[in-house]
Amino acid sequence: RLLVFPFFWTLLFVAAIALTWRITPDVDAVDWGVTALVIVAFLKLGFYPFISWWFTHYVLTNERLIRRSGVLARHGKEIPLENINDLAFSQNILERVLRSGDLLIESAGEQGQQRFGDIPDPEAFQSLVYKVREMRSKDLQRGSGHAAMDDASQLERFATLLKEGLISQSDFDRKKRELLGDGEA
């Protein structure tokens, strides 16, 4: 969704420059002035949103949910899965068509609520966070961390991820070989 509007702005700016240079037969200061204004507007409305999107990452691990963003200055937020109290997603009509939306995370941290904006397929991401959180809770209840989990439990966990379509068959086979000692990673 973030790239739709910059794309249309880019098309509009290219058309404006083309019309400016095509309408006047002589190149004058007006052509250069309009071109300069269009380039500045393009940088603000077309280029910066793309670069901002490119440098924003959402990462879900077995312990926390992480957001990193920023082009020159970087910002980050990490929320431990145990601290997540509630997850809610929202999509307007355009976001639903473009399969994006916002995720509102309520946690037991200092800031309470965090909005992760323009997440691809927020409903699936919400579901994935709940599944990973549930798996993490089960691991903690057994008294074993991820590193201390026995091979059978890990293999069972990867089989569940494969069944739910969250990892590929090749990823599952690789992890199975690693756990059973049938090959090098």
Tab-separated table of C-alpha atoms in Angstrom:
chain	number	residue	atom	x	y	z
A	1	ARG	CA	0.000	0.000	0.000
A	2	LEU	CA	2.834	2.345	0.785
A	3	LEU	CA	4.114	2.089	-2.765
A	4	VAL	CA	0.846	2.804	-4.588
A	5	PHE	CA	0.734	6.529	-3.883
A	6	PRO	CA	4.445	7.152	-4.539
A	7	PHE	CA	4.040	5.312	-7.848
A	8	PHE	CA	1.152	7.554	-8.905
A	9	TRP	CA	3.004	10.677	-7.728
A	10	THR	CA	5.997	9.589	-9.802
A	11	LEU	CA	3.813	9.176	-12.897
A	12	LEU	CA	2.242	12.585	-12.282
A	13	PHE	CA	5.642	14.245	-11.861
A	14	VAL	CA	7.053	12.652	-15.018
A	15	ALA	CA	3.985	13.846	-16.944
A	16	ALA	CA	4.364	17.354	-15.488
A	17	ILE	CA	7.999	17.577	-16.540
A	18	ALA	CA	7.222	16.190	-19.993
A	19	LEU	CA	4.372	18.671	-20.495
A	20	THR	CA	6.436	21.585	-19.218
A	21	TRP	CA	9.274	20.904	-21.627
A	22	ARG	CA	6.957	20.030	-24.515
A	23	ILE	CA	4.624	23.044	-24.269
A	24	THR	CA	7.217	25.786	-24.503
A	25	PRO	CA	9.336	25.733	-27.647
A	26	ASP	CA	12.169	27.667	-26.020
A	27	VAL	CA	13.939	26.458	-22.905
A	28	ASP	CA	13.697	29.200	-20.325
A	29	ALA	CA	13.817	29.775	-16.575
A	30	VAL	CA	10.173	28.704	-16.159
A	31	ASP	CA	10.959	25.239	-17.537
A	32	TRP	CA	13.897	24.876	-15.172
A	33	GLY	CA	11.906	26.274	-12.242
A	34	VAL	CA	8.974	23.913	-12.785
A	35	THR	CA	11.384	21.010	-13.228
A	36	ALA	CA	13.172	21.879	-9.970
A	37	LEU	CA	9.864	22.112	-8.074
A	38	VAL	CA	8.700	18.792	-9.510
A	39	ILE	CA	11.976	17.100	-8.554
A	40	VAL	CA	11.733	18.408	-4.975
A	41	ALA	CA	8.103	17.251	-4.769
A	42	PHE	CA	9.106	13.853	-6.200
A	43	LEU	CA	11.817	13.432	-3.570
A	44	LYS	CA	9.288	14.188	-0.817
A	45	LEU	CA	6.211	12.343	-2.142
A	46	GLY	CA	7.665	9.628	-4.388
A	47	PHE	CA	11.204	8.730	-3.408
A	48	TYR	CA	11.235	9.139	0.383
A	49	PRO	CA	8.185	6.884	1.041
A	50	PHE	CA	9.817	4.148	-1.056
A	51	ILE	CA	13.139	4.429	0.758
A	52	SER	CA	11.354	4.559	4.121
A	53	TRP	CA	9.427	1.384	3.235
A	54	TRP	CA	12.611	-0.325	2.055
A	55	PHE	CA	14.385	0.329	5.370
A	56	THR	CA	11.513	-0.773	7.643
A	57	HIS	CA	11.690	-4.345	8.897
A	58	TYR	CA	9.325	-6.384	11.050
A	59	VAL	CA	10.890	-9.503	12.544
A	60	LEU	CA	9.220	-12.195	14.609
A	61	THR	CA	11.534	-14.514	16.535
A	62	ASN	CA	10.705	-17.229	19.024
A	63	GLU	CA	11.298	-14.703	21.826
A	64	ARG	CA	10.237	-11.248	20.626
A	65	LEU	CA	8.606	-9.057	18.001
A	66	ILE	CA	10.992	-6.489	16.522
A	67	ARG	CA	10.483	-3.385	14.387
A	68	ARG	CA	13.420	-1.516	12.890
A	69	SER	CA	12.930	1.597	10.761
A	70	GLY	CA	14.681	4.704	9.552
A	71	VAL	CA	16.780	5.767	6.610
A	72	LEU	CA	19.534	7.872	8.159
A	73	ALA	CA	18.564	7.750	11.823
A	74	ARG	CA	17.433	4.292	12.942
A	75	HIS	CA	14.671	3.483	15.420
A	76	GLY	CA	13.819	0.135	16.919
A	77	LYS	CA	11.271	-1.474	19.170
A	78	GLU	CA	11.421	-4.955	20.665
A	79	ILE	CA	8.480	-6.491	22.470
A	80	PRO	CA	9.035	-9.798	24.299
A	81	LEU	CA	6.314	-12.293	23.387
A	82	GLU	CA	5.546	-12.880	27.065
A	83	ASN	CA	4.652	-9.187	27.433
A	84	ILE	CA	2.065	-9.132	24.641
A	85	ASN	CA	-1.410	-8.900	26.146
A	86	ASP	CA	-3.476	-8.242	23.038
A	87	LEU	CA	-3.082	-7.995	19.269
A	88	ALA	CA	-5.586	-6.255	17.026
A	89	PHE	CA	-5.392	-5.515	13.330
A	90	SER	CA	-7.258	-2.999	11.210
A	91	GLN	CA	-7.696	-2.547	7.479
A	92	ASN	CA	-9.666	0.007	5.513
A	93	ILE	CA	-11.092	-0.891	2.098
A	94	LEU	CA	-7.986	0.115	0.142
A	95	GLU	CA	-5.698	-1.711	2.562
A	96	ARG	CA	-7.846	-4.810	2.307
A	97	VAL	CA	-7.596	-4.798	-1.490
A	98	LEU	CA	-3.829	-4.279	-1.265
A	99	ARG	CA	-3.458	-6.901	1.522
A	100	SER	CA	-1.905	-4.582	4.090
A	101	GLY	CA	-2.984	-2.947	7.315
A	102	ASP	CA	-2.040	-1.944	10.823
A	103	LEU	CA	-1.331	-4.089	13.847
A	104	LEU	CA	-2.022	-2.661	17.303
A	105	ILE	CA	-0.014	-4.427	19.990
A	106	GLU	CA	-0.867	-3.970	23.631
A	107	SER	CA	1.981	-4.995	25.879
A	108	ALA	CA	2.913	-4.899	29.527
A	109	GLY	CA	5.738	-2.494	28.782
A	110	GLU	CA	6.196	1.186	29.569
A	111	GLN	CA	4.510	2.454	26.420
A	112	GLY	CA	1.463	0.178	26.572
A	113	GLN	CA	0.369	0.165	22.939
A	114	GLN	CA	2.423	0.087	19.777
A	115	ARG	CA	1.045	0.509	16.262
A	116	PHE	CA	2.921	-1.344	13.552
A	117	GLY	CA	1.725	0.357	10.377
A	118	ASP	CA	1.392	-0.999	6.864
A	119	ILE	CA	2.098	-4.634	7.678
A	120	PRO	CA	1.639	-7.054	4.780
A	121	ASP	CA	-1.345	-9.330	5.513
A	122	PRO	CA	-1.876	-8.207	9.131
A	123	GLU	CA	-4.448	-10.905	9.889
A	124	ALA	CA	-1.984	-13.685	9.041
A	125	PHE	CA	0.784	-11.882	10.939
A	126	GLN	CA	-1.464	-11.581	14.002
A	127	SER	CA	-2.214	-15.299	13.812
A	128	LEU	CA	1.479	-16.124	13.428
A	129	VAL	CA	2.397	-14.039	16.489
A	130	TYR	CA	-0.203	-15.912	18.544
A	131	LYS	CA	1.084	-19.298	17.338
A	132	VAL	CA	4.716	-18.449	18.082
A	133	ARG	CA	3.715	-17.003	21.453
A	134	GLU	CA	1.808	-20.178	22.303
A	135	MET	CA	4.765	-22.359	21.315
A	136	ARG	CA	7.048	-20.155	23.420
A	137	SER	CA	4.714	-20.468	26.420
A	138	LYS	CA	4.670	-24.260	26.108
A	139	ASP	CA	8.478	-24.328	25.955
A	140	LEU	CA	8.747	-22.159	29.061
A	141	GLN	CA	6.166	-24.250	30.949
A	142	ARG	CA	8.182	-27.389	30.260
A	143	GLY	CA	11.102	-25.654	31.901
A	144	SER	CA	13.204	-25.831	28.794
A	145	GLY	CA	14.432	-22.964	26.733
A	146	HIS	CA	14.890	-23.216	22.994
A	147	ALA	CA	18.535	-24.250	23.357
A	148	ALA	CA	17.791	-26.986	25.890
A	149	MET	CA	14.806	-28.451	24.036
A	150	ASP	CA	15.330	-32.092	23.148
A	151	ASP	CA	15.558	-33.218	19.528
A	152	ALA	CA	12.120	-34.853	19.458
A	153	SER	CA	10.420	-31.676	20.686
A	154	GLN	CA	12.272	-29.568	18.154
A	155	LEU	CA	11.397	-31.962	15.338
A	156	GLU	CA	7.757	-31.928	16.449
A	157	ARG	CA	7.817	-28.134	16.460
A	158	PHE	CA	9.266	-27.956	12.924
A	159	ALA	CA	6.683	-30.508	11.732
A	160	THR	CA	3.929	-28.254	13.071
A	161	LEU	CA	5.425	-25.241	11.277
A	162	LEU	CA	5.645	-27.276	8.045
A	163	LYS	CA	2.037	-28.460	8.387
A	164	GLU	CA	0.853	-24.870	8.886
A	165	GLY	CA	2.815	-23.715	5.835
A	166	LEU	CA	5.121	-21.438	7.806
A	167	ILE	CA	8.312	-23.173	6.628
A	168	SER	CA	9.141	-25.000	3.413
A	169	GLN	CA	9.767	-28.729	3.006
A	170	SER	CA	13.446	-28.036	2.301
A	171	ASP	CA	13.768	-26.034	5.540
A	172	PHE	CA	12.130	-28.891	7.451
A	173	ASP	CA	14.405	-31.497	5.837
A	174	ARG	CA	17.500	-29.415	6.609
A	175	LYS	CA	16.527	-29.017	10.278
A	176	LYS	CA	15.684	-32.710	10.500
A	177	ARG	CA	19.153	-33.617	9.199
A	178	GLU	CA	20.744	-31.218	11.692
A	179	LEU	CA	18.809	-32.649	14.626
A	180	LEU	CA	19.267	-36.301	13.750
A	181	GLY	CA	22.929	-35.875	12.791
A	182	ASP	CA	22.467	-37.200	9.244
A	183	GLY	CA	24.333	-34.346	7.649
A	184	GLU	CA	26.064	-31.046	8.051
A	185	ALA	CA	24.068	-27.803	8.174
